[in-house]
Coordinates of C-alpha atoms in Angstrom, one line a residue:
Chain A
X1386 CA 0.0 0.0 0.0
X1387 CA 2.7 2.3 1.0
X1388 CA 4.8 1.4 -2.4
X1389 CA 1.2 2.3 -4.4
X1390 CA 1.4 5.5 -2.6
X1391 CA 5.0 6.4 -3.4
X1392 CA 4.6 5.4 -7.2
X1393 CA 1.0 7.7 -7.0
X1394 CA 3.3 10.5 -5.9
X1395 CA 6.4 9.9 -8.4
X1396 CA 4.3 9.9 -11.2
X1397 CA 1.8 13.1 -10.3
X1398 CA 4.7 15.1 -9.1
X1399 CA 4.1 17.4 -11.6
X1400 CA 1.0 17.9 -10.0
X1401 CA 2.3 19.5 -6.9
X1402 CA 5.4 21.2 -8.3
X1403 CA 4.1 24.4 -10.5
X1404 CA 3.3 26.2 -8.2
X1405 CA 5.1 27.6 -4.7
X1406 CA 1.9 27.6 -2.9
X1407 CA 0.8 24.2 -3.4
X1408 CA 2.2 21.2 -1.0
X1409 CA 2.7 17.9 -2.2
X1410 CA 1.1 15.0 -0.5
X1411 CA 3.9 14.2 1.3
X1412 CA 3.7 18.0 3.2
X1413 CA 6.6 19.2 0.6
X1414 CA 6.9 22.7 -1.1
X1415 CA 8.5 20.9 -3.9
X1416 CA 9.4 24.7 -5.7
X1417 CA 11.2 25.3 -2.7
X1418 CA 13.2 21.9 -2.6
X1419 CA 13.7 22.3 -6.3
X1420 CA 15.6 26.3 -5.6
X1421 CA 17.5 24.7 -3.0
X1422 CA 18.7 22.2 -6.0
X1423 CA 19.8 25.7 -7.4
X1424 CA 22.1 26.3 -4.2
X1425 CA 24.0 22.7 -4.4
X1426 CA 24.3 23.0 -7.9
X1427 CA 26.7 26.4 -7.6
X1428 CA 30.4 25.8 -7.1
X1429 CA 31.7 25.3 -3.1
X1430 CA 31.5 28.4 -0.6
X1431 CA 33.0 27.5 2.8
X1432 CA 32.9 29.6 6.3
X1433 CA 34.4 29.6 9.4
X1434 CA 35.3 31.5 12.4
X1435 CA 37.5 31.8 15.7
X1436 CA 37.4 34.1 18.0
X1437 CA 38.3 37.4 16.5
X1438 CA 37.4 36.2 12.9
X1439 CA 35.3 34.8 10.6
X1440 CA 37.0 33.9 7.0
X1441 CA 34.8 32.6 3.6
X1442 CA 36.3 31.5 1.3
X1443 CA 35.1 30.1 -2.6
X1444 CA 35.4 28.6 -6.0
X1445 CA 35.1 30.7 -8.7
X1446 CA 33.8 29.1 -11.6
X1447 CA 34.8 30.0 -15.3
X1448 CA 32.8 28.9 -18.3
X1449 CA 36.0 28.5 -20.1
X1450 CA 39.4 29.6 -20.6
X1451 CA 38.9 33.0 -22.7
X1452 CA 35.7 34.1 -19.5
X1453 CA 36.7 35.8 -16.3
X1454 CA 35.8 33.3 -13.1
X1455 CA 32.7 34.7 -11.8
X1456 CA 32.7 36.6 -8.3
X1457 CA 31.8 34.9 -5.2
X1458 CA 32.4 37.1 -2.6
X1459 CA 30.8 40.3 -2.2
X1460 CA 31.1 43.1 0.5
X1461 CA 27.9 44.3 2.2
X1462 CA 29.1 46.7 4.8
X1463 CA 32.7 46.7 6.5
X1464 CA 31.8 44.9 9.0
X1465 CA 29.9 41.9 6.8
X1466 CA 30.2 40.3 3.3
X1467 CA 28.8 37.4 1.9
X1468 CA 29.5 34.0 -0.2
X1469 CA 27.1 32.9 -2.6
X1470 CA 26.1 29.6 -4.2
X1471 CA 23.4 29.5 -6.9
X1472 CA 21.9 31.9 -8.9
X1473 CA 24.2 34.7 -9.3
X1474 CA 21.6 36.9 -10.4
X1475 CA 19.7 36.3 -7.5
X1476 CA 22.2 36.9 -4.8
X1477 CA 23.1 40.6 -6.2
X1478 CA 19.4 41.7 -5.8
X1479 CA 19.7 40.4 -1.9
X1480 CA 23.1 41.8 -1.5
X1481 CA 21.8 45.5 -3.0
X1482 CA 19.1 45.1 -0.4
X1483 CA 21.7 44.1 2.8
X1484 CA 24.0 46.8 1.5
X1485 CA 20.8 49.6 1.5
X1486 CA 19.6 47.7 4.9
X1487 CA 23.2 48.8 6.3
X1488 CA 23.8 51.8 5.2
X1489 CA 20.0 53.3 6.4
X1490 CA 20.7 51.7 9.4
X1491 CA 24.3 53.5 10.2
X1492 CA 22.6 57.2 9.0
X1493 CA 19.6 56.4 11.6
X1494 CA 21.6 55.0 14.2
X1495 CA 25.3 55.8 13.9
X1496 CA 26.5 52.3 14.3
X1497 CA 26.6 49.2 12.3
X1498 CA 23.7 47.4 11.6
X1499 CA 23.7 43.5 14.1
X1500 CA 24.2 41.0 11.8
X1501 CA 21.9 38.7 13.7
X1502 CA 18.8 40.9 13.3
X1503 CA 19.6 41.6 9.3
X1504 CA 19.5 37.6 9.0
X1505 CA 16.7 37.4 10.3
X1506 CA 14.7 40.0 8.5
X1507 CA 16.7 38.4 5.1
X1508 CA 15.3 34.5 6.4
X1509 CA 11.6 36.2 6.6
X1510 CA 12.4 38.2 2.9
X1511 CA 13.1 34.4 1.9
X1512 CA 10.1 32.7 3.2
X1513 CA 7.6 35.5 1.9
X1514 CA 8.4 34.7 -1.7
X1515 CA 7.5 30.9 -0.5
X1516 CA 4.1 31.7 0.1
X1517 CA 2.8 34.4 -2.7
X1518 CA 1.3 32.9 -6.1
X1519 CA 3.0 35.4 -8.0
X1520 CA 6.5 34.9 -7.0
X1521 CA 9.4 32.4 -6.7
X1522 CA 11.8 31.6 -4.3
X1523 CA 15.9 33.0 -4.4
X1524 CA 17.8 30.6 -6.0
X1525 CA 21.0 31.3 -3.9
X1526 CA 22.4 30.0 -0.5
X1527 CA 24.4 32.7 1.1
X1528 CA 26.7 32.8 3.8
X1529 CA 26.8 35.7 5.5
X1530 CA 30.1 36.5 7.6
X1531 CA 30.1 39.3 10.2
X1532 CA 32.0 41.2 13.0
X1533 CA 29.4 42.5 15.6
X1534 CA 31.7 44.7 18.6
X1535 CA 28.8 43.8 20.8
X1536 CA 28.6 39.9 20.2
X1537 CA 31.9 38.9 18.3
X1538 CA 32.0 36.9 15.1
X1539 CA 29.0 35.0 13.0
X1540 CA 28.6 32.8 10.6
X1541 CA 25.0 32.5 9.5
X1542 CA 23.6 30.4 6.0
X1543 CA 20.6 31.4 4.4
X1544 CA 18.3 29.0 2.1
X1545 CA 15.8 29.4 -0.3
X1546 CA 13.4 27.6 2.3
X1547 CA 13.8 31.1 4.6
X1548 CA 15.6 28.8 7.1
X1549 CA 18.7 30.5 9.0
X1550 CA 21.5 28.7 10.2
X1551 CA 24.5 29.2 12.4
X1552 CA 27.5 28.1 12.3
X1553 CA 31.0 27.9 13.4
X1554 CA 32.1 26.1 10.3
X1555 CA 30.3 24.9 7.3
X1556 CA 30.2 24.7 3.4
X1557 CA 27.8 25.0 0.8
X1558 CA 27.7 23.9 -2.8
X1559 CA 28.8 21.3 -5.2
X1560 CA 31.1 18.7 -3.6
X1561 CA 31.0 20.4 -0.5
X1562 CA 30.7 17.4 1.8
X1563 CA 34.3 16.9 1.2
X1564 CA 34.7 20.8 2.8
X1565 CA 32.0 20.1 5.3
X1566 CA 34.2 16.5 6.5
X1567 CA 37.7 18.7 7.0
X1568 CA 36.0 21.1 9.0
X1569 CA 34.4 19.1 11.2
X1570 CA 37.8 17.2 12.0
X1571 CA 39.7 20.2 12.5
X1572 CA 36.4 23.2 14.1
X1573 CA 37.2 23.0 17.5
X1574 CA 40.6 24.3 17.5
X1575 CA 39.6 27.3 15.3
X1576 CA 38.7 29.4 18.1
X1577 CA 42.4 29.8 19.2
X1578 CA 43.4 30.1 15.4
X1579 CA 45.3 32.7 14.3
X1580 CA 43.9 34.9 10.9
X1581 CA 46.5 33.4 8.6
X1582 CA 45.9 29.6 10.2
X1583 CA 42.2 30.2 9.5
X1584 CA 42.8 31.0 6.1
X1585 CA 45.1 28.4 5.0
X1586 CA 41.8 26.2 7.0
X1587 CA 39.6 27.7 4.6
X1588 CA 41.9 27.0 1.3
X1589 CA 42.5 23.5 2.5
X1590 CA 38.4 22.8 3.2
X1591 CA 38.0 24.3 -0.1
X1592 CA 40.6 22.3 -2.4
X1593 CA 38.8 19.4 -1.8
X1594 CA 35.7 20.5 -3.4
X1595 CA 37.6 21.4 -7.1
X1596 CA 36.8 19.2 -9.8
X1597 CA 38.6 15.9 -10.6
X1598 CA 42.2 17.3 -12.3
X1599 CA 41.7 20.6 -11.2
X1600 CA 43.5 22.7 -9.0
X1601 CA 43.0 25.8 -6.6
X1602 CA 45.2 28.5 -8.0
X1603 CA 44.9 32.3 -7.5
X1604 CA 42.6 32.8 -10.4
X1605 CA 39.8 30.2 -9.0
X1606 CA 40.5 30.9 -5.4
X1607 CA 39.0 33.9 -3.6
X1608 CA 38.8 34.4 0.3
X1609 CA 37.7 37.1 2.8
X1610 CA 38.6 38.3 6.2
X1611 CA 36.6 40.3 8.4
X1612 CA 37.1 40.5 12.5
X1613 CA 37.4 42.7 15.4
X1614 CA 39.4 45.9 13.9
X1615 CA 39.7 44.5 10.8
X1616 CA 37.2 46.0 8.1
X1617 CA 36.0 43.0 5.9
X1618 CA 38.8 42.7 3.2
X1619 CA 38.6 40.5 0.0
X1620 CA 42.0 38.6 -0.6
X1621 CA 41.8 37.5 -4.5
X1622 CA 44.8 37.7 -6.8
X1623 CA 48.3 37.6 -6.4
X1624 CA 47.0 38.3 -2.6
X1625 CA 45.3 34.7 -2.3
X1626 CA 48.5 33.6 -3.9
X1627 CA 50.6 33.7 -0.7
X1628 CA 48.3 32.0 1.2
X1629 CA 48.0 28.9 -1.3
X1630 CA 51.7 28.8 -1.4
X1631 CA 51.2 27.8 2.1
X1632 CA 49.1 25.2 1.2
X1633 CA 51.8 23.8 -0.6
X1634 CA 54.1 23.5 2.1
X1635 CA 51.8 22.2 4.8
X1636 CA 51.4 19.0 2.0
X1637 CA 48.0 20.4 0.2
X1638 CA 44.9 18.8 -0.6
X1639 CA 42.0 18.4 2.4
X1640 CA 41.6 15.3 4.1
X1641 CA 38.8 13.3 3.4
X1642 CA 39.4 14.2 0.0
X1643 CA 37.5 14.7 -3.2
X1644 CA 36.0 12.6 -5.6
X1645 CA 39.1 12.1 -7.3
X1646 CA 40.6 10.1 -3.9
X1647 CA 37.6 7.8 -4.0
X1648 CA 37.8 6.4 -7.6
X1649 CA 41.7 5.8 -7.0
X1650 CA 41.4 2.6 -5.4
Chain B
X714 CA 8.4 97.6 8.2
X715 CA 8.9 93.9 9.7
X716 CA 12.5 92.5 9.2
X717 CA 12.9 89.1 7.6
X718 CA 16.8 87.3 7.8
X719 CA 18.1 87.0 4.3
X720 CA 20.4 83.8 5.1
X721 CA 23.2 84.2 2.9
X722 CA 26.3 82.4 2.8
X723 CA 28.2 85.0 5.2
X724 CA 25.5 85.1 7.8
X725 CA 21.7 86.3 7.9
X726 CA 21.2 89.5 6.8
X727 CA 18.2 92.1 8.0
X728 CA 16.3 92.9 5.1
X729 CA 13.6 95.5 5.7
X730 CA 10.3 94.6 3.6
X731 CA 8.0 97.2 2.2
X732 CA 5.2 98.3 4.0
X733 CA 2.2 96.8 2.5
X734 CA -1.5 98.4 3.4
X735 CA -3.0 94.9 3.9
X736 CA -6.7 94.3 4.9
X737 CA -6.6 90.6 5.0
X738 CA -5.1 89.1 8.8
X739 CA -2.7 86.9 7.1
X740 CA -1.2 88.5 4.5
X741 CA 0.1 90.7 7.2
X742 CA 1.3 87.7 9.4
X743 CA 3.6 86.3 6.8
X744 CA 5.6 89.5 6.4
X745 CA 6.7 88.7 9.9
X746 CA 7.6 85.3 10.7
X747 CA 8.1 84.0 14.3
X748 CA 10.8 81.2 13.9
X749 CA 13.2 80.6 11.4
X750 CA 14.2 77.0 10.7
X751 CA 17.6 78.0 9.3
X752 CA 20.5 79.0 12.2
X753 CA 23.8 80.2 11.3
X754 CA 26.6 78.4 12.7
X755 CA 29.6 80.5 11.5
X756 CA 32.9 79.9 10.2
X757 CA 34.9 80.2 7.3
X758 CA 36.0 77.5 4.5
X759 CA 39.0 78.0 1.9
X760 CA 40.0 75.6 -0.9
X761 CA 43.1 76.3 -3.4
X762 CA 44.3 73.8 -6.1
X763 CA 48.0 73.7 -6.6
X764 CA 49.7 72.0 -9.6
X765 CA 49.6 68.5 -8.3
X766 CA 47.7 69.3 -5.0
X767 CA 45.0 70.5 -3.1
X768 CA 44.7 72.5 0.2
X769 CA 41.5 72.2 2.0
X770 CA 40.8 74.2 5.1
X771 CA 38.0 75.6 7.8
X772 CA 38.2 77.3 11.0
X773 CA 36.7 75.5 13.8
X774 CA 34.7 78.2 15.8
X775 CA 30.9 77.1 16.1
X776 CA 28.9 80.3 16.9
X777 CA 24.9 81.0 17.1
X778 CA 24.3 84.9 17.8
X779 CA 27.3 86.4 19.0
X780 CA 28.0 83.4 21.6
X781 CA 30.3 80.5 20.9
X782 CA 28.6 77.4 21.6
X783 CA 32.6 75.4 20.8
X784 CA 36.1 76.2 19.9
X785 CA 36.6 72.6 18.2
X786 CA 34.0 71.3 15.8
X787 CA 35.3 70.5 12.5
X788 CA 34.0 71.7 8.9
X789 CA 36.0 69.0 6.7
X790 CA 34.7 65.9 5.9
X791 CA 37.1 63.7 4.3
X792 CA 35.5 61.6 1.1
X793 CA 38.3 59.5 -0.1
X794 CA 41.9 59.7 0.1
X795 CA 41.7 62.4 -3.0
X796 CA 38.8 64.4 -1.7
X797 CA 37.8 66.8 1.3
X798 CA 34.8 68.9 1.6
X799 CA 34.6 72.0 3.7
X800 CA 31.1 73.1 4.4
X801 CA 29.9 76.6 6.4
X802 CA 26.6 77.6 7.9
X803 CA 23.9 75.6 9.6
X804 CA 25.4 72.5 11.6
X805 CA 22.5 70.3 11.0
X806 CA 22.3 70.5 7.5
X807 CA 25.8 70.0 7.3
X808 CA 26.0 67.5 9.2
X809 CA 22.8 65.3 7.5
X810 CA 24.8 66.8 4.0
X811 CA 27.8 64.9 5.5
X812 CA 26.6 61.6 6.8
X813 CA 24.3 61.5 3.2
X814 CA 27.2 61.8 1.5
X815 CA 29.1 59.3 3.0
X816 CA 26.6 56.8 2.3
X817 CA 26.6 57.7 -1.0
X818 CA 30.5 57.2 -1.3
X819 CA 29.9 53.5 0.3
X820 CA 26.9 52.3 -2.0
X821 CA 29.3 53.8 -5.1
X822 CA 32.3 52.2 -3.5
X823 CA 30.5 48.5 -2.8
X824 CA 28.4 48.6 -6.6
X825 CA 31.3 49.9 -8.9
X826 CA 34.2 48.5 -7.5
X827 CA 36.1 52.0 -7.1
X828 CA 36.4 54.7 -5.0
X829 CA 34.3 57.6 -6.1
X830 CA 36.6 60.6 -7.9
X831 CA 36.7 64.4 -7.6
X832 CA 34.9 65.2 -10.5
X833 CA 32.0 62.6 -10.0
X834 CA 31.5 63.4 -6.1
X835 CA 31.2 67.0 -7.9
X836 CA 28.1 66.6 -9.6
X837 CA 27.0 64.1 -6.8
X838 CA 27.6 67.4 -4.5
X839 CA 25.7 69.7 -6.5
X840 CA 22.8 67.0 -7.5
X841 CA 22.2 66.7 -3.7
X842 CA 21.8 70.2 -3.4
X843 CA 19.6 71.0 -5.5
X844 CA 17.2 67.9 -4.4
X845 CA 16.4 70.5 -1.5
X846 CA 15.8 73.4 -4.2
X847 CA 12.8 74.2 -2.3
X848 CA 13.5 73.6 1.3
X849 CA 17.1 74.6 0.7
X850 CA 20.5 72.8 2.7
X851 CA 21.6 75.9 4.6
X852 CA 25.3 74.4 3.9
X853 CA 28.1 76.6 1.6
X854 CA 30.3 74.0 0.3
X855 CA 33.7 74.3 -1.2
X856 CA 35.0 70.7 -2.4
X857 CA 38.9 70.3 -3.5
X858 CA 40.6 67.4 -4.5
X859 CA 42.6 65.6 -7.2
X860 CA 41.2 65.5 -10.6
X861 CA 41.5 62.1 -12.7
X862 CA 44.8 63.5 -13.6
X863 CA 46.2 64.2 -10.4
X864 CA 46.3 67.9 -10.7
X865 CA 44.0 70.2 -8.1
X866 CA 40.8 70.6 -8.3
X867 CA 38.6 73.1 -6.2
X868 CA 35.2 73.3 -6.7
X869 CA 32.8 75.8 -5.1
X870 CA 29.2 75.9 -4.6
X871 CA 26.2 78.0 -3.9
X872 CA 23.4 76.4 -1.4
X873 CA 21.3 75.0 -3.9
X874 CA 24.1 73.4 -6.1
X875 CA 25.1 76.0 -8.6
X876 CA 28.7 74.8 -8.5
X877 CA 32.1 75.4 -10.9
X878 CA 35.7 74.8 -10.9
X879 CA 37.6 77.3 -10.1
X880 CA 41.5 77.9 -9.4
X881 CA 40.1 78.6 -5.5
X882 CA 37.3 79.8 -3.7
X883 CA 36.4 80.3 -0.2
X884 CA 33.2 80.6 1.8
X885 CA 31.1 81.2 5.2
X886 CA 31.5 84.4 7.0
X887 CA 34.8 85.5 6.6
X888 CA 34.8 84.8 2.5
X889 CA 34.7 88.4 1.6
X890 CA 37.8 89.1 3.8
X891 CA 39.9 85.9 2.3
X892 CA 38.8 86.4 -1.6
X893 CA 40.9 89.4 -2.4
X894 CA 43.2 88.7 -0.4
X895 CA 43.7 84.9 -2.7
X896 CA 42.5 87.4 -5.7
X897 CA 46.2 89.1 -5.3
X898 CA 48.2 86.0 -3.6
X899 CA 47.1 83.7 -5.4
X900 CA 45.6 84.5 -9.1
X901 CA 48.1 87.5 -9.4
X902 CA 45.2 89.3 -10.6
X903 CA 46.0 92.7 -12.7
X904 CA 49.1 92.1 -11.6
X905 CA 52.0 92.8 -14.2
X906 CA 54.5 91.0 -12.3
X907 CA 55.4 87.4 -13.3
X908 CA 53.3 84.6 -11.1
X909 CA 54.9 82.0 -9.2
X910 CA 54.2 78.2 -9.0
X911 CA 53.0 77.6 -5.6
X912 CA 54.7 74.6 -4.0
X913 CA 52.1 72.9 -1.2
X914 CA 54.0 74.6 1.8
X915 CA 53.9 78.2 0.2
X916 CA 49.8 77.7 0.0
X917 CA 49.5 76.2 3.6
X918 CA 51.1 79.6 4.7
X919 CA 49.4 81.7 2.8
X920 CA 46.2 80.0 4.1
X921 CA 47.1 80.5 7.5
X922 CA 47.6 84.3 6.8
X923 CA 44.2 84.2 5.4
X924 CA 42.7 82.8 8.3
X925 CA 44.8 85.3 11.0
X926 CA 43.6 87.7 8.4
X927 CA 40.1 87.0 8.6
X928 CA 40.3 86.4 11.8
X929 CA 41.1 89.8 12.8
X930 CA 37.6 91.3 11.8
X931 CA 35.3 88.6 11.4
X932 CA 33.9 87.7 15.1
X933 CA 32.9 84.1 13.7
X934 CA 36.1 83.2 12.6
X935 CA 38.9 81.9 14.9
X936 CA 39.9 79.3 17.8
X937 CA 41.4 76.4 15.5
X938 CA 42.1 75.6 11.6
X939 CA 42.4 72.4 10.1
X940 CA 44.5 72.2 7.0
X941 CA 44.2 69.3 4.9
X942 CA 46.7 68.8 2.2
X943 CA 45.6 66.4 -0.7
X944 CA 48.3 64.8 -2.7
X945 CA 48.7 61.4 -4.3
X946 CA 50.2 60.2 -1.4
X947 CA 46.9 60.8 0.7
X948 CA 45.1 63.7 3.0
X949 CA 47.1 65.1 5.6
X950 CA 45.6 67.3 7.8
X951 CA 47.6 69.9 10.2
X952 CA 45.7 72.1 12.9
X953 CA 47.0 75.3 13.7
X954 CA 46.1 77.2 16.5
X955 CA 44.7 80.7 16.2
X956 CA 43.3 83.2 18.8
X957 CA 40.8 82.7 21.1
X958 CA 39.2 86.1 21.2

């Protein structure tokens, strides 16, 4: 009987799947599960923090050798920035409206806007396009990195669902299990990390999730910083280069490797 | 025969209206208003471009009346590292003229990837302005920096955005002490004798001269300057101290 009812639902999921506002038999917005597809699809984003800092890091993507790798990493105010993971297009119109969020907020109130409470009102801007007819969810997972004076360093993810997450560590994307698996071997010494340890944590979670025979190099590679007295900075370039070069020496590639280590046996 | 402030850019002055036989009650109220919403603050503001720099400067007396309400309240608001603003006149719109402008230099910095230039936070200036064409900002701005090619640029302004570039300018209270004075020092003007390249030090002098100058006659002016020199290496900003009379 149960089997009946799993093979009524396979084949009338088109049924329940049109529309946002309509749930599936099983209690599933299946628009909303089907944006989220649009997050793990994007290339890997990772985040983590330690006590003063909080670093993302991501893979740029290129469509081939003769395009520019797309941008990743994007400042909202100096105290926050964000990674993104999905539709690119998507994730500029939320980071306009963070950016305008922070900047009305430091002309009405002459300090910078709690990362904790923008989130939230961004989780709630997420669910409200879950439950109108006429609109569809974000196609983008963010992480959102931010120094707050008052409460120290964040790491928040956002989904399509309107869900909000914290974190100390985490990774989002396509192959990011292997990211999510070296940081939660090496998370609870990160709070006792110094900035360039964290980085060379976050190029190390992130080499893992490259594809096959590729490598993380300074054009594919792009991290930022941003801590206590220490304006959020983006380190792409020859400027990521030094960093990865450290990578080298410390014997590379994460642990718990990519899909590449699997196949090899 | 009721008096209405005329708030120009060197302090209100008393206007005397015509005497107007009026038979309706508030036609006659209007030629005498109660409250004013402007206040003049005081203080002067000098900009002067040099070959390959910029010297941006302001007193810092605040004043209402003839009282001083402080002897340190800065008029320069420093954009980027190749642009200051002076502004003189009514501290709150200054102030909300300020802290919009900032914001707008963030938004420009965060969506175009660049620090806004001299020439572009110009127009941005003088846009602003003129947004409050009918309510105007009671703020007289002189804007220097370095142009795309590095040499000075001074820019000065009117309150509701009328703006031009010019070789300097000053404004606020003591402006029509400081203007001929930078008329001779600085332009040479009808002058037969040959004009000499000013080197960054010689304008920070003459600028102080200006403001011990105007400071002589001009009750608003006085108490502090702050100098800021703009070159490609940055803004620097020097305070020198005046009297406190």
């Amino acid at each position: 009987k149960s089997s009946k009812k799993a093979d009524f639902v396979a084949m009338h999921r088109n049924m329940y799947d049109t529309d946002v506002t309509v749930f599936s038999p099983e209690g599933r917005l299946l628009q909303v599960e089907y944006a989220m597809e649009s997050t793990k699809q994007g290339s890997a984003c990772v985040g983590l923090r330690s006590e003063n800092y909080v670093v993302i890091g991501a893979l740029k993507r290129s469509v081939n050798e003769m395009s520019s790798h797309q941008k990743k990493l994007m400042e909202i105010d100096g105290h926050m920035g964000i990674a993104i993971a999905g539709l690119t297009a998507d994730a500029r119109s939320i980071a306009k409206w963070m950016r305008n969020e922070c900047l009305n907020h430091k002309y009405v109130y002459g300090s910078a806007m709690p990362s904790k409470r923008l989130c939230e009102e961004l989780a709630d801007k997420h669910q409200r396009t879950t439950q109108t007819y006429v609109r569809r969810p974000y196609g983008v997972g963010l992480l959102v990195a931010a120094y707050d004076e008052a409460t120290g360093p964040h790491l928040f993810q956002t989904c399509p669902s309107g869900n909000l997450y914290e974190f100390y560590a985490t990774a989002i994307g396509a192959r990011s299990q292997s990211a999510k698996t070296y940081l939660e071997k090496h998370f609870e010494g990160f709070p006792s990390t110094e900035k360039d340890d964290l980085i060379v944590h976050a190029l190390k979670a992130l080499s893992g999730c490259v594809t096959g025979d590729g490598e993380l190099n300074k054009d594919n590679a792009s991290i930022a910083i941003v801590g206590k007295d220490h304006k959020f900075q983006l380190i792409e370039g020859e400027n990521v280069a030094v960093y990865l070069d450290k990578l080298e020496v410390d014997g590379g590639a994460a642990e718990g490797g990519g899909d590449g280590d699997a196949m090899e046996e | 025969m009721a008096q209405l402030p005329m708030w120009t850019s060197e302090g209100p002055a008393l206007v005397k209206t015509m005497e107007v036989e009026s038979e309706s009650v508030s036609n006659a109220a209007m030629q005498a208003p109660r409250w004013s919403p402007y206040d003049f603050n005081g203080g002067t503001t000098i900009a002067i471009a040099g070959e390959d720099f910029c010297v941006v400067a302001g007193d810092t007396r605040l004043s209402t009346g003839y009282s001083i309400l402080s002897r340190n309240v800065s008029k320069l608001l420093k954009l980027s590292d190749q642009t200051v603003l002076a502004s003189a006149g009514c501290l709150a719109d200054i102030t909300q003229l300020h802290q919009r402008l900032q914001a707008h230099m963030q938004f420009y910095r965060q969506r175009h990837g660049g620090i806004m230039g001299t020439t572009s936070m110009a127009q941005l200036l003088s846009n602003t302005l003129y947004g409050r064409r009918f309510f105007p900002c009671y703020a007289f701005n002189v804007l220097g920096g370095l142009d795309a090619e590095g040499k000075g640029a001074v820019y000065s302004y009117d309150a509701i955005g009328s703006f031009e570039r010019v070789p300097y300018s000053a404004s606020g209270s003591g402006q029509s002490l400081m203007i001929p004075l930078l008329d001779n020092l600085v332009q040479f003007k009808t002058r037969t004798d040959p004009k000499p390249v000013l080197a960054a030090t010689d304008v920070v002098s003459l600028v102080k001269d200006a403001f011990i100058t105007a400071g002589e006659r001009d009750i608003y002016t006085g108490d502090q300057i702050e100098i800021a020199v703009i070159t490609s290496e940055g803004v620097a900003v020097e305070v020198f101290a005046l009297k406190a009379d």
